[in-house]
Short mmCIF file of C-alpha atoms in Angstrom, two decimals:
data_model
loop_
_atom_site.label_atom_id
_atom_site.label_comp_id
_atom_site.label_asym_id
_atom_site.label_seq_id
_atom_site.Cartn_x
_atom_site.Cartn_y
_atom_site.Cartn_z
CA MET A 252 -63.71 76.55 -54.60
CA MET A 253 -61.20 77.53 -51.91
CA GLN A 254 -59.15 79.46 -54.46
CA SER A 255 -62.12 81.35 -55.76
CA THR A 256 -63.03 82.15 -52.17
CA LEU A 257 -59.55 83.55 -51.55
CA LEU A 258 -59.66 85.47 -54.79
CA ARG A 259 -62.99 86.86 -53.80
CA ARG A 260 -61.55 88.21 -50.60
CA ILE A 261 -58.50 89.75 -52.23
CA ALA A 262 -60.15 91.27 -55.27
CA PRO A 263 -63.80 91.58 -54.43
CA THR A 264 -64.83 94.01 -57.13
CA LEU A 265 -63.54 92.17 -60.20
CA THR A 266 -64.64 88.65 -59.33
CA ARG A 267 -67.89 89.84 -57.85
CA ARG A 268 -69.02 91.42 -61.10
CA ALA A 269 -67.90 88.42 -63.09
CA LEU A 270 -69.62 85.85 -60.88
CA SER A 271 -72.75 87.76 -60.07
CA SER A 272 -75.77 86.42 -61.87
CA ASN A 273 -77.66 89.67 -61.45
CA ALA A 274 -75.23 92.10 -63.02
CA ALA A 275 -78.12 94.19 -64.30
CA GLU A 276 -78.78 96.54 -61.36
CA ALA A 277 -75.88 97.78 -59.31
CA SER A 278 -77.42 99.11 -56.13
CA SER A 279 -75.03 100.45 -53.59
CA VAL A 280 -76.92 99.29 -50.53
CA MET A 281 -77.88 95.88 -49.25
CA THR A 282 -80.75 94.76 -47.06
CA LEU A 283 -80.04 93.11 -43.73
CA ASN A 284 -82.29 90.89 -41.64
CA PHE A 285 -80.67 90.07 -38.31
CA ASN A 286 -82.77 87.69 -36.17
CA LEU A 287 -82.39 86.21 -32.73
CA PRO A 288 -84.79 83.57 -31.37
CA HIS A 289 -86.44 86.05 -29.00
CA GLU A 290 -86.16 89.32 -30.89
CA THR A 291 -85.44 90.82 -34.27
CA ILE A 292 -82.59 93.30 -34.28
CA TYR A 293 -82.84 94.40 -37.90
CA ASN A 294 -85.66 93.69 -40.29
CA GLY A 295 -85.17 94.93 -43.82
CA ALA A 296 -82.62 97.52 -42.77
CA THR A 297 -80.55 99.07 -45.56
CA VAL A 298 -76.89 99.05 -44.72
CA SER A 299 -73.80 99.48 -46.83
CA GLN A 300 -71.73 96.51 -45.66
CA VAL A 301 -71.73 93.65 -43.20
CA ILE A 302 -68.65 91.74 -42.05
CA VAL A 303 -69.62 88.25 -41.03
CA PRO A 304 -67.51 85.92 -38.83
CA GLY A 305 -67.82 82.78 -40.93
CA ALA A 306 -66.52 79.51 -39.58
CA ALA A 307 -64.08 79.29 -42.48
CA GLY A 308 -63.00 82.89 -42.05
CA GLU A 309 -64.40 86.39 -41.88
CA TYR A 310 -65.92 87.74 -45.04
CA GLY A 311 -67.60 90.93 -46.04
CA VAL A 312 -70.93 91.23 -47.77
CA THR A 313 -71.91 94.26 -49.81
CA ALA A 314 -74.58 94.89 -52.39
CA ASP A 315 -74.68 92.44 -55.29
CA HIS A 316 -72.62 89.89 -53.44
CA VAL A 317 -72.65 86.35 -54.76
CA PRO A 318 -75.16 84.21 -52.87
CA VAL A 319 -73.48 82.54 -49.92
CA VAL A 320 -74.64 80.39 -47.07
CA ALA A 321 -72.24 80.00 -44.17
CA GLN A 322 -72.07 78.74 -40.64
CA LEU A 323 -70.78 81.34 -38.20
CA LYS A 324 -68.22 80.92 -35.45
CA ALA A 325 -67.86 82.92 -32.25
CA GLY A 326 -66.78 86.35 -33.33
CA VAL A 327 -67.72 89.91 -34.09
CA LEU A 328 -70.39 90.85 -36.61
CA GLN A 329 -69.79 94.35 -37.95
CA ILE A 330 -72.54 96.38 -39.59
CA MET A 331 -71.55 99.46 -41.57
CA HIS A 332 -74.49 101.75 -41.98
CA GLU A 333 -75.01 104.02 -44.96
CA SER A 334 -74.18 107.12 -42.97
CA ALA A 335 -70.46 106.51 -42.69
CA GLY A 336 -69.14 106.28 -39.20
CA GLU A 337 -68.10 103.65 -36.71
CA PRO A 338 -69.43 100.21 -37.62
CA GLU A 339 -71.92 98.71 -35.20
CA LYS A 340 -70.37 95.65 -33.60
CA TYR A 341 -72.18 92.66 -32.16
CA PHE A 342 -70.53 89.63 -30.61
CA VAL A 343 -72.22 86.40 -31.68
CA PRO A 344 -71.44 82.88 -30.45
CA GLY A 345 -72.43 81.21 -33.71
CA GLY A 346 -75.39 80.85 -36.03
CA PHE A 347 -75.64 80.99 -39.79
CA SER A 348 -75.81 83.59 -42.52
CA ILE A 349 -77.41 83.36 -45.93
CA THR A 350 -76.97 85.97 -48.65
CA HIS A 351 -79.57 85.78 -51.39
CA ASP A 352 -79.02 86.88 -54.96
CA ASN A 353 -81.08 90.05 -54.50
CA SER A 354 -78.69 91.68 -52.01
CA VAL A 355 -80.71 90.51 -49.04
CA THR A 356 -78.78 88.89 -46.21
CA ASP A 357 -80.40 86.90 -43.42
CA ILE A 358 -78.28 86.40 -40.34
CA SER A 359 -79.66 84.16 -37.60
CA CYS A 360 -77.84 83.76 -34.29
CA PRO A 361 -78.88 82.20 -31.00
CA GLU A 362 -77.64 85.25 -29.10
CA ALA A 363 -75.99 88.57 -29.84
CA VAL A 364 -74.58 91.21 -27.57
CA LYS A 365 -73.23 94.64 -28.44
CA VAL A 366 -69.49 94.72 -28.02
CA ASP A 367 -69.87 97.98 -26.08
CA ASP A 368 -71.90 96.11 -23.48
CA ILE A 369 -69.24 93.50 -22.81
CA ASP A 370 -67.39 93.89 -19.53
CA PRO A 371 -63.65 93.17 -20.10
CA ALA A 372 -63.10 92.26 -16.45
CA ALA A 373 -65.84 89.63 -16.58
CA VAL A 374 -64.38 88.22 -19.79
CA SER A 375 -60.90 87.88 -18.25
CA SER A 376 -62.17 86.25 -15.08
CA ASN A 377 -64.39 83.83 -17.02
CA PHE A 378 -61.50 82.97 -19.28
CA GLU A 379 -59.35 82.19 -16.24
CA ALA A 380 -62.09 80.00 -14.81
CA ALA A 381 -62.41 78.16 -18.13
CA ARG A 382 -58.67 77.64 -18.31
CA ASN A 383 -58.60 76.23 -14.80
CA ALA A 384 -61.44 73.91 -15.67
CA TYR A 385 -59.52 72.81 -18.76
CA THR A 386 -56.38 71.92 -16.84
CA ALA A 387 -58.34 70.28 -14.06
CA ALA A 388 -60.42 68.08 -16.35
CA GLU A 389 -59.16 64.68 -17.43
CA ALA A 390 -57.81 64.48 -20.96
CA GLY A 391 -60.41 63.61 -23.60
CA SER A 392 -63.40 64.04 -21.33
CA ALA A 393 -66.51 66.01 -22.18
CA ALA A 394 -65.68 68.52 -19.44
CA GLN A 395 -62.36 69.24 -21.06
CA ALA A 396 -63.94 69.73 -24.46
CA GLU A 397 -66.49 72.12 -22.96
CA ALA A 398 -63.75 74.07 -21.22
CA MET A 399 -61.83 74.27 -24.49
CA VAL A 400 -64.88 75.69 -26.29
CA ASP A 401 -65.38 78.17 -23.45
CA MET A 402 -61.77 79.30 -23.73
CA GLU A 403 -62.11 79.82 -27.50
CA VAL A 404 -65.24 81.90 -27.12
CA TYR A 405 -63.80 84.05 -24.33
CA ARG A 406 -60.59 84.50 -26.28
CA SER A 407 -62.47 85.86 -29.26
CA MET A 408 -64.65 87.97 -26.96
CA GLY A 409 -61.46 89.32 -25.45
CA SER A 410 -60.03 90.26 -28.81
CA ALA A 411 -63.34 91.95 -29.63
CA VAL A 412 -63.00 94.25 -26.62
CA GLY A 413 -59.28 94.65 -27.12
CA ILE A 414 -57.72 92.45 -24.47
CA ASN A 415 -55.31 89.72 -25.38
CA LEU A 416 -56.07 86.43 -23.68
CA SER A 417 -54.20 83.20 -24.25
CA MET B 128 -125.27 82.69 27.88
CA ARG B 129 -121.71 83.82 27.88
CA PHE B 130 -120.72 80.45 26.57
CA PHE B 131 -122.92 80.70 23.49
CA CYS B 132 -121.63 84.16 22.67
CA VAL B 133 -118.06 83.04 23.02
CA ALA B 134 -118.71 80.01 20.89
CA ALA B 135 -120.30 82.22 18.24
CA ALA B 136 -117.30 84.56 18.34
CA LEU B 137 -114.86 81.67 18.01
CA ALA B 138 -116.76 80.30 15.07
CA THR B 139 -116.60 83.73 13.42
CA ALA B 140 -112.87 83.98 14.02
CA SER B 141 -112.21 80.63 12.39
CA ALA B 142 -114.35 81.61 9.42
CA PHE B 143 -112.08 84.64 8.94
CA THR B 144 -109.04 82.57 8.06
CA THR B 145 -110.27 81.56 4.67
CA SER B 146 -108.32 80.35 1.64
CA PRO B 147 -109.64 80.83 -1.88
CA ALA B 148 -110.92 77.27 -1.86
CA ALA B 149 -113.23 78.17 0.96
CA PHE B 150 -115.07 80.53 -1.28
CA THR B 151 -116.53 77.67 -3.17
CA THR B 152 -118.56 76.59 -0.11
CA ILE B 153 -120.95 78.85 1.74
CA SER B 154 -120.07 78.13 5.35
CA PRO B 155 -123.12 77.52 7.57
CA SER B 156 -123.91 80.96 8.73
CA VAL B 157 -122.27 82.15 11.84
CA GLY B 158 -124.57 85.13 12.05
CA GLU B 159 -127.64 82.94 12.00
CA ARG B 160 -126.29 80.90 14.83
CA SER B 161 -125.86 83.99 17.00
CA VAL B 162 -129.34 85.25 16.15
CA ASN B 163 -130.90 81.85 16.82
CA ASN B 164 -129.09 81.61 20.12
CA VAL B 165 -130.42 84.97 21.14
CA PHE B 166 -134.00 84.00 20.34
CA ALA B 167 -133.99 80.36 21.39
CA ASP B 168 -133.08 81.16 24.95
CA ASN B 169 -135.78 83.79 25.35
CA SER B 170 -133.23 85.87 27.10
CA ALA B 171 -132.76 88.62 24.56
CA HIS B 172 -133.93 91.20 27.09
CA ARG B 173 -131.37 90.26 29.64
CA THR B 174 -128.37 90.11 27.30
CA ARG B 175 -128.80 93.41 25.53
CA LYS B 176 -125.16 93.40 24.46
CA ALA B 177 -125.86 90.33 22.35
CA THR B 178 -127.91 92.49 20.02
CA ILE B 179 -125.57 91.89 17.21
CA VAL B 180 -126.42 94.68 14.87
CA MET B 181 -127.60 97.71 16.72
CA ASP B 182 -124.56 98.71 18.73
CA GLY B 183 -121.85 100.87 17.25
CA LYS B 184 -119.08 98.49 18.20
CA ALA B 185 -117.28 95.96 15.99
CA ASN B 186 -119.71 93.57 14.42
CA ALA B 187 -118.91 90.08 13.28
CA ILE B 188 -120.95 89.94 10.11
CA ARG B 189 -120.10 93.46 9.05
CA ASP B 190 -116.39 92.70 9.37
CA ARG B 191 -116.81 89.56 7.39
CA ILE B 192 -118.61 91.39 4.60
CA THR B 193 -115.80 93.94 4.39
CA SER B 194 -113.16 91.24 4.28
CA VAL B 195 -114.97 89.33 1.55
CA LYS B 196 -115.36 92.48 -0.52
CA ASN B 197 -111.66 93.26 -0.18
CA THR B 198 -110.77 89.74 -1.22
CA ARG B 199 -112.93 90.17 -4.28
CA LYS B 200 -111.01 93.31 -5.21
CA ILE B 201 -107.74 91.43 -4.90
CA THR B 202 -108.85 88.50 -7.04
CA MET B 203 -110.20 90.82 -9.74
CA ALA B 204 -106.87 92.67 -9.78
CA MET B 205 -104.99 89.39 -10.08
CA LYS B 206 -107.13 88.46 -13.05
CA LEU B 207 -106.32 91.72 -14.84
CA VAL B 208 -102.62 91.40 -14.09
CA ALA B 209 -102.68 87.90 -15.57
CA ALA B 210 -104.45 89.25 -18.66
CA ALA B 211 -101.75 91.90 -19.12
CA LYS B 212 -99.08 89.24 -18.85
CA VAL B 213 -100.80 87.13 -21.51
CA ARG B 214 -100.50 90.11 -23.84
CA ARG B 215 -96.80 90.22 -23.10
CA ALA B 216 -96.47 86.47 -23.73
CA GLN B 217 -98.26 86.81 -27.05
CA ASP B 218 -95.91 89.59 -28.16
CA ALA B 219 -92.96 87.43 -27.17
CA VAL B 220 -94.31 84.60 -29.33
CA LEU B 221 -94.63 86.91 -32.32
CA ALA B 222 -91.07 88.11 -31.78
CA THR B 223 -89.78 84.59 -32.32
CA ARG B 224 -91.43 84.26 -35.72
CA PRO B 225 -88.79 85.82 -38.02
CA PHE B 226 -86.04 83.62 -36.61
CA SER B 227 -88.07 80.41 -36.91
CA GLU B 228 -89.26 81.30 -40.41
CA THR B 229 -85.73 81.88 -41.69
CA LEU B 230 -84.60 78.67 -40.05
CA GLN B 231 -87.45 76.66 -41.47
CA SER B 232 -86.95 77.97 -44.99
CA VAL B 233 -83.18 77.44 -45.07
CA PHE B 234 -83.55 74.01 -43.54
CA GLY B 235 -86.22 73.05 -46.10
CA GLY B 236 -84.00 74.18 -48.95
CA LEU B 237 -80.97 72.32 -47.66
CA ILE B 238 -82.93 69.13 -47.09
CA GLU B 239 -84.23 69.25 -50.64
CA ARG B 240 -80.72 69.62 -51.92
CA LEU B 241 -79.29 66.88 -49.74
CA GLY B 242 -82.09 64.38 -50.17
CA GLY B 243 -81.33 61.13 -48.40
CA GLU B 244 -77.90 62.17 -47.14
CA ALA B 245 -79.32 64.20 -44.31
CA ALA B 246 -81.06 61.20 -42.81
CA GLU B 247 -77.69 60.01 -41.52
CA LEU B 248 -77.22 62.91 -39.15
CA PRO B 249 -77.44 61.73 -35.54
CA LEU B 250 -80.09 64.29 -34.66
CA LEU B 251 -82.31 63.12 -37.48
CA THR B 252 -81.97 59.35 -37.11
CA GLN B 253 -84.52 57.31 -35.22
CA ARG B 254 -82.72 55.04 -32.83
CA ASP B 255 -83.81 51.88 -31.10
CA VAL B 256 -85.62 53.31 -28.12
CA LYS B 257 -84.47 51.85 -24.83
CA LYS B 258 -84.46 55.00 -22.77
CA VAL B 259 -86.67 58.06 -22.96
CA THR B 260 -86.34 61.42 -21.23
CA ILE B 261 -89.62 63.18 -20.46
CA VAL B 262 -89.46 66.97 -20.21
CA VAL B 263 -92.37 68.35 -18.18
CA ILE B 264 -93.27 72.04 -18.12
CA THR B 265 -95.33 73.15 -15.11
CA GLY B 266 -95.67 76.47 -13.35
CA ASP B 267 -93.80 77.98 -10.44
CA ARG B 268 -96.78 79.34 -8.56
CA GLY B 269 -100.26 78.22 -7.63
CA LEU B 270 -103.70 79.83 -7.86
CA CYS B 271 -104.02 78.68 -11.44
CA GLY B 272 -106.82 76.17 -11.25
CA GLY B 273 -106.12 72.76 -12.74
CA TYR B 274 -103.13 73.81 -14.83
CA ASN B 275 -100.40 72.16 -12.77
CA SER B 276 -102.38 69.13 -11.68
CA PHE B 277 -103.47 68.23 -15.24
CA MET B 278 -99.89 68.43 -16.46
CA ILE B 279 -98.54 66.40 -13.55
CA LYS B 280 -101.19 63.73 -14.05
CA LYS B 281 -100.40 63.48 -17.74
CA ALA B 282 -96.68 63.24 -17.03
CA GLU B 283 -97.15 60.51 -14.48
CA LYS B 284 -99.40 58.60 -16.87
CA ARG B 285 -96.82 58.84 -19.64
CA TYR B 286 -94.07 57.71 -17.31
CA ASN B 287 -96.08 54.67 -16.25
CA GLU B 288 -96.95 53.88 -19.88
CA LEU B 289 -93.28 53.87 -20.81
CA LYS B 290 -92.35 51.76 -17.84
CA ALA B 291 -95.10 49.29 -18.66
CA ALA B 292 -93.76 49.05 -22.22
CA GLY B 293 -90.36 48.11 -20.84
CA VAL B 294 -88.71 51.43 -21.70
CA ASP B 295 -86.50 53.11 -19.13
CA ALA B 296 -87.60 56.66 -18.42
CA ASP B 297 -86.34 59.65 -16.52
CA MET B 298 -87.40 63.25 -16.23
CA VAL B 299 -86.25 66.79 -16.83
CA LEU B 300 -88.51 69.10 -14.84
CA ILE B 301 -89.21 72.72 -15.55
CA GLY B 302 -91.27 74.60 -12.98
CA LYS B 303 -91.37 74.39 -9.17
CA LYS B 304 -94.73 72.67 -8.91
CA GLY B 305 -93.65 69.70 -10.97
CA ILE B 306 -90.30 69.60 -9.19
CA THR B 307 -91.81 69.37 -5.70
CA TYR B 308 -94.33 66.74 -6.76
CA PHE B 309 -91.91 64.38 -8.47
CA GLN B 310 -89.08 64.88 -6.03
CA ARG B 311 -91.29 63.96 -3.13
CA ARG B 312 -92.33 60.77 -4.87
CA LYS B 313 -88.71 59.92 -5.73
CA PHE B 314 -89.05 59.75 -9.51
CA PRO B 315 -85.75 59.60 -11.43
CA ILE B 316 -85.01 63.24 -12.22
CA ARG B 317 -82.18 64.17 -14.51
CA LYS B 318 -82.22 67.93 -14.11
CA THR B 319 -84.51 70.71 -12.90
CA PHE B 320 -85.10 74.24 -14.14
CA GLU B 321 -87.40 77.05 -13.10
CA THR B 322 -89.95 78.48 -15.48
CA GLY B 323 -90.11 82.10 -14.44
CA GLN B 324 -92.80 84.48 -15.61
CA ASN B 325 -90.99 85.58 -18.75
CA PRO B 326 -89.19 82.73 -20.51
CA ASP B 327 -86.16 84.01 -22.36
CA SER B 328 -83.58 82.73 -24.77
CA LYS B 329 -81.01 82.10 -22.06
CA GLN B 330 -83.26 79.64 -20.25
CA ALA B 331 -84.15 77.91 -23.50
CA LEU B 332 -80.45 77.63 -24.35
CA ALA B 333 -79.64 76.00 -21.02
CA ILE B 334 -82.44 73.47 -21.42
CA SER B 335 -81.67 72.64 -25.05
CA GLU B 336 -77.98 72.26 -24.23
CA GLU B 337 -78.82 69.71 -21.55
CA LEU B 338 -81.16 67.77 -23.83
CA LEU B 339 -78.73 67.73 -26.76
CA ASN B 340 -75.87 66.53 -24.56
CA THR B 341 -78.01 63.78 -23.15
CA PHE B 342 -79.20 62.64 -26.57
CA LEU B 343 -75.89 62.85 -28.39
CA SER B 344 -73.97 61.09 -25.63
CA GLY B 345 -76.34 58.15 -25.90
CA GLU B 346 -77.70 58.50 -22.39
CA THR B 347 -81.16 58.73 -23.83
CA ASP B 348 -82.68 57.59 -27.12
CA ALA B 349 -85.59 60.00 -27.40
CA VAL B 350 -86.75 63.17 -25.71
CA GLU B 351 -90.46 63.85 -25.30
CA LEU B 352 -91.82 67.23 -24.30
CA LEU B 353 -95.01 67.67 -22.27
CA TYR B 354 -96.39 71.19 -22.34
CA THR B 355 -99.78 72.85 -22.16
CA LYS B 356 -101.09 74.06 -25.47
CA PHE B 357 -102.87 77.38 -25.23
CA VAL B 358 -106.13 76.79 -27.07
CA SER B 359 -108.50 79.28 -25.50
CA LEU B 360 -109.13 80.93 -22.17
CA ILE B 361 -111.22 78.03 -20.96
CA ALA B 362 -109.56 75.11 -22.69
CA SER B 363 -105.91 74.23 -22.38
CA THR B 364 -104.70 70.87 -23.56
CA PRO B 365 -101.64 69.12 -22.12
CA SER B 366 -99.82 67.86 -25.21
CA ILE B 367 -96.92 65.55 -25.88
CA ARG B 368 -94.43 65.86 -28.70
CA THR B 369 -91.25 64.05 -29.52
CA LEU B 370 -88.59 66.70 -29.53
CA VAL B 371 -85.46 64.77 -30.37
CA PRO B 372 -84.73 63.04 -32.75
CA PHE B 373 -86.19 65.47 -35.23
CA SER B 374 -88.14 64.51 -38.26
CA ALA B 375 -86.91 66.36 -41.32
CA SER B 376 -90.37 66.47 -42.86
CA GLU B 377 -91.89 67.92 -39.71
CA ILE B 378 -89.38 70.73 -39.50
CA SER B 379 -89.82 71.83 -43.07
CA GLN B 380 -93.54 71.27 -43.42
CA LYS B 381 -95.17 72.00 -40.11
CA GLY B 382 -96.91 75.35 -40.03
CA ASP B 383 -96.84 77.46 -36.92
CA GLU B 384 -99.72 78.61 -34.71
CA VAL B 385 -99.94 81.87 -32.82
CA PHE B 386 -102.50 83.05 -30.30
CA GLN B 387 -103.89 86.49 -29.68
CA LEU B 388 -105.73 87.84 -26.66
CA THR B 389 -108.59 90.07 -27.76
CA SER B 390 -111.84 91.28 -26.30
CA GLY B 391 -115.20 90.08 -27.45
CA ASN B 392 -118.63 90.53 -25.85
CA GLY B 393 -117.06 92.70 -23.20
CA ASP B 394 -114.74 90.00 -21.93
CA PHE B 395 -111.41 88.47 -22.85
CA GLU B 396 -111.16 85.99 -25.68
CA VAL B 397 -108.35 84.13 -27.38
CA GLU B 398 -107.96 83.74 -31.12
CA ARG B 399 -105.69 81.08 -32.47
CA LYS B 400 -104.23 81.53 -35.93
CA GLU B 401 -102.45 79.03 -38.14
CA LEU B 402 -99.54 80.49 -40.05
CA ASP B 403 -98.27 79.21 -43.36
CA VAL B 404 -95.14 77.15 -43.61
CA ALA B 405 -92.12 79.15 -44.74
CA GLU B 406 -91.25 78.34 -48.33
CA PRO B 407 -88.14 76.20 -48.65
CA GLN B 408 -85.26 78.37 -49.68
CA GLU B 409 -84.41 78.16 -53.35
CA PHE B 410 -80.66 78.09 -53.70
CA PRO B 411 -79.47 79.66 -56.97
CA ASN B 412 -76.92 77.71 -58.95
CA ASP B 413 -74.01 79.96 -58.09
CA MET B 414 -74.74 79.81 -54.38
CA ILE B 415 -71.50 79.33 -52.50
CA PHE B 416 -71.65 76.99 -49.54
CA GLU B 417 -68.91 77.97 -47.16
CA GLN B 418 -69.30 74.67 -45.45
CA ASP B 419 -70.70 71.42 -46.64
CA PRO B 420 -74.52 71.64 -46.72
CA LEU B 421 -74.65 68.67 -44.37
CA GLN B 422 -72.57 70.54 -41.85
CA ILE B 423 -74.80 73.55 -42.11
CA VAL B 424 -77.87 71.40 -41.51
CA ASN B 425 -76.14 69.93 -38.49
CA SER B 426 -75.54 73.40 -37.11
CA ILE B 427 -79.12 74.49 -37.74
CA LEU B 428 -80.69 71.65 -35.77
CA PRO B 429 -79.58 72.86 -32.30
CA LEU B 430 -80.88 76.33 -33.18
CA TYR B 431 -84.19 74.77 -34.17
CA LEU B 432 -84.37 72.88 -30.88
CA ASN B 433 -83.65 76.08 -29.01
CA GLY B 434 -86.44 77.88 -30.84
CA GLN B 435 -88.91 75.07 -30.20
CA ILE B 436 -88.17 74.96 -26.50
CA LEU B 437 -88.53 78.73 -26.21
CA ARG B 438 -91.87 78.57 -28.00
CA THR B 439 -93.29 75.80 -25.86
CA LEU B 440 -92.12 77.59 -22.71
CA GLN B 441 -93.91 80.74 -23.83
CA GLU B 442 -97.03 78.80 -24.70
CA SER B 443 -97.05 77.03 -21.33
CA VAL B 444 -96.65 80.33 -19.49
CA ALA B 445 -99.55 81.75 -21.48
CA SER B 446 -101.69 78.72 -20.56
CA GLU B 447 -100.78 79.15 -16.90
CA LEU B 448 -101.77 82.81 -17.05
CA ALA B 449 -105.07 81.98 -18.74
CA ALA B 450 -105.80 79.36 -16.08
CA ARG B 451 -105.01 81.91 -13.40
CA MET B 452 -107.35 84.42 -15.06
CA GLN B 453 -110.13 81.84 -15.02
CA SER B 454 -109.60 80.77 -11.44
CA MET B 455 -109.39 84.37 -10.22
CA GLN B 456 -112.60 85.11 -12.10
CA SER B 457 -114.37 82.22 -10.32
CA ALA B 458 -112.95 83.32 -7.00
CA SER B 459 -114.24 86.86 -7.62
CA ASP B 460 -117.66 85.55 -8.59
CA ASN B 461 -117.82 83.40 -5.47
CA ALA B 462 -116.70 86.29 -3.30
CA GLY B 463 -119.38 88.47 -4.87
CA SER B 464 -122.16 86.01 -4.17
CA LEU B 465 -120.86 85.36 -0.65
CA ALA B 466 -120.86 89.10 0.06
CA LYS B 467 -124.44 89.28 -1.17
CA ASP B 468 -125.55 86.41 1.08
CA LEU B 469 -123.84 87.90 4.08
CA SER B 470 -125.45 91.28 3.42
CA MET B 471 -128.85 89.63 3.36
CA GLN B 472 -128.15 87.89 6.65
CA TYR B 473 -126.96 91.14 8.15
CA ASN B 474 -130.08 92.96 7.09
CA ARG B 475 -132.37 90.21 8.30
CA ALA B 476 -130.67 90.16 11.68
CA ARG B 477 -130.86 93.92 11.90
CA GLN B 478 -134.56 93.97 11.03
CA ALA B 479 -135.27 91.16 13.46
CA ALA B 480 -133.58 93.07 16.25
CA VAL B 481 -135.57 96.21 15.45
CA THR B 482 -138.81 94.23 15.41
CA GLN B 483 -137.90 92.67 18.73
CA GLU B 484 -137.31 96.06 20.33
CA ILE B 485 -140.61 97.40 19.04
CA LEU B 486 -142.46 94.37 20.38
CA GLU B 487 -140.92 94.86 23.78
CA ILE B 488 -141.80 98.51 23.88
CA VAL B 489 -145.38 97.87 22.77
CA SER B 490 -145.90 95.03 25.23
CA GLY B 491 -144.35 97.11 27.97
CA ALA B 492 -146.67 100.00 27.15
CA GLN B 493 -149.67 97.65 27.14
CA ALA B 494 -148.68 96.18 30.48
CA LEU B 495 -148.72 99.65 31.99
CA GLU B 496 -152.28 100.34 30.90
#
């Protein structure tokens, strides 16, 4: 399973055709439903590709992709629209994504924010605060675990906006 | 003489400082008292300035009528503002539908696949209940009729029931009214939040985080949520549900309900609609699970809790707004009828004064003959 996943990432075209159960129609666009609890960002939008930050690794979804269901980790969700250009980037803290066998992908996240709207200064200062909380907390306590999670999220937010935090 | 006039004026002044509750009682007429005083003493001729209606100066009853009419305008405006906000709340509820539907369908599909395995997840297992956390949703502001007091009464009753059954209970309070009530009476409060007029995902996340931490750390064995279900403009029912631990069958089989504010018979009405359950997701045979299905179910449950809390917050806010609409409508009606009564008094007093003057003139003319 892991090997086929790797293979799929390296040689998407070949394995995709072989594994796809619906090899009949080859449409070049996929349908995206991107939902948050309080609003729907995309409903039935046709896009050319979506790069999803899965918990086991980032993966790309295009038309006729094999059905996949995956948990997401904190990271950047990139949406490539049909009209080629810069991909639209959203930072999501988690959620899950399910790709059906008819090229429809449902992505559900508790929150999503456009990467353009993220303030790098705020990210750095919050990361510092989380790191201080981490060192100040006693080892193995819930506070330390929370601070560790905070640091992870801010680190990936930082890499999304282009600053290197460690 | 002076004394009676002053007393009448004082009584008028105190009647001016009214609160909405005062509109439900017609205060024993100040105007009548002044008029009676003028007549009873038979000294109307001497104290011409006590003619309460004929002079062009400031007049007690007239001022009161103006103030009551202005108050009526304000209460009517508050009712319409509340109605507009209900529309907004209803749109917010509809906006949460796609997320909850996807969640429900994927969850249903995964549970079917997993069968009994899923029952071992901590969030799905019923524990021995020794401690319960009650989450109470009230409003931040007043002027909404019985909304807050019904909810507070129900919460107190539930708390006492649990205590009587030997179960330890504490509270998570959402909304200033509940917070002030229970804090003053020194109930055990775990955490407090404010409701706000427009519940959003961030608030729901903070609340669900707190509840999950409490449940998973073992500090509580069950979480019950008390919120006001929005049934119609007149009826709102305080309801209780057990939030955590979840029941797998309830998540995948319970249909949703949405409300809609419409107009019927020239006034506002609420329609409640039951929506169908989302079909459990059929997973094709070549579906790749990036993580173990059990792990995915485990990650869906907090999202489900978040969605549920957001929904109940929205529903409670809608109930509060409906209650405010109703109470402002009653206040306006009362103000209207009070203005009418005062107008009648004013006119009667005016006519009586005119009659009095005529009588004096006629008797004076007769005396001269």
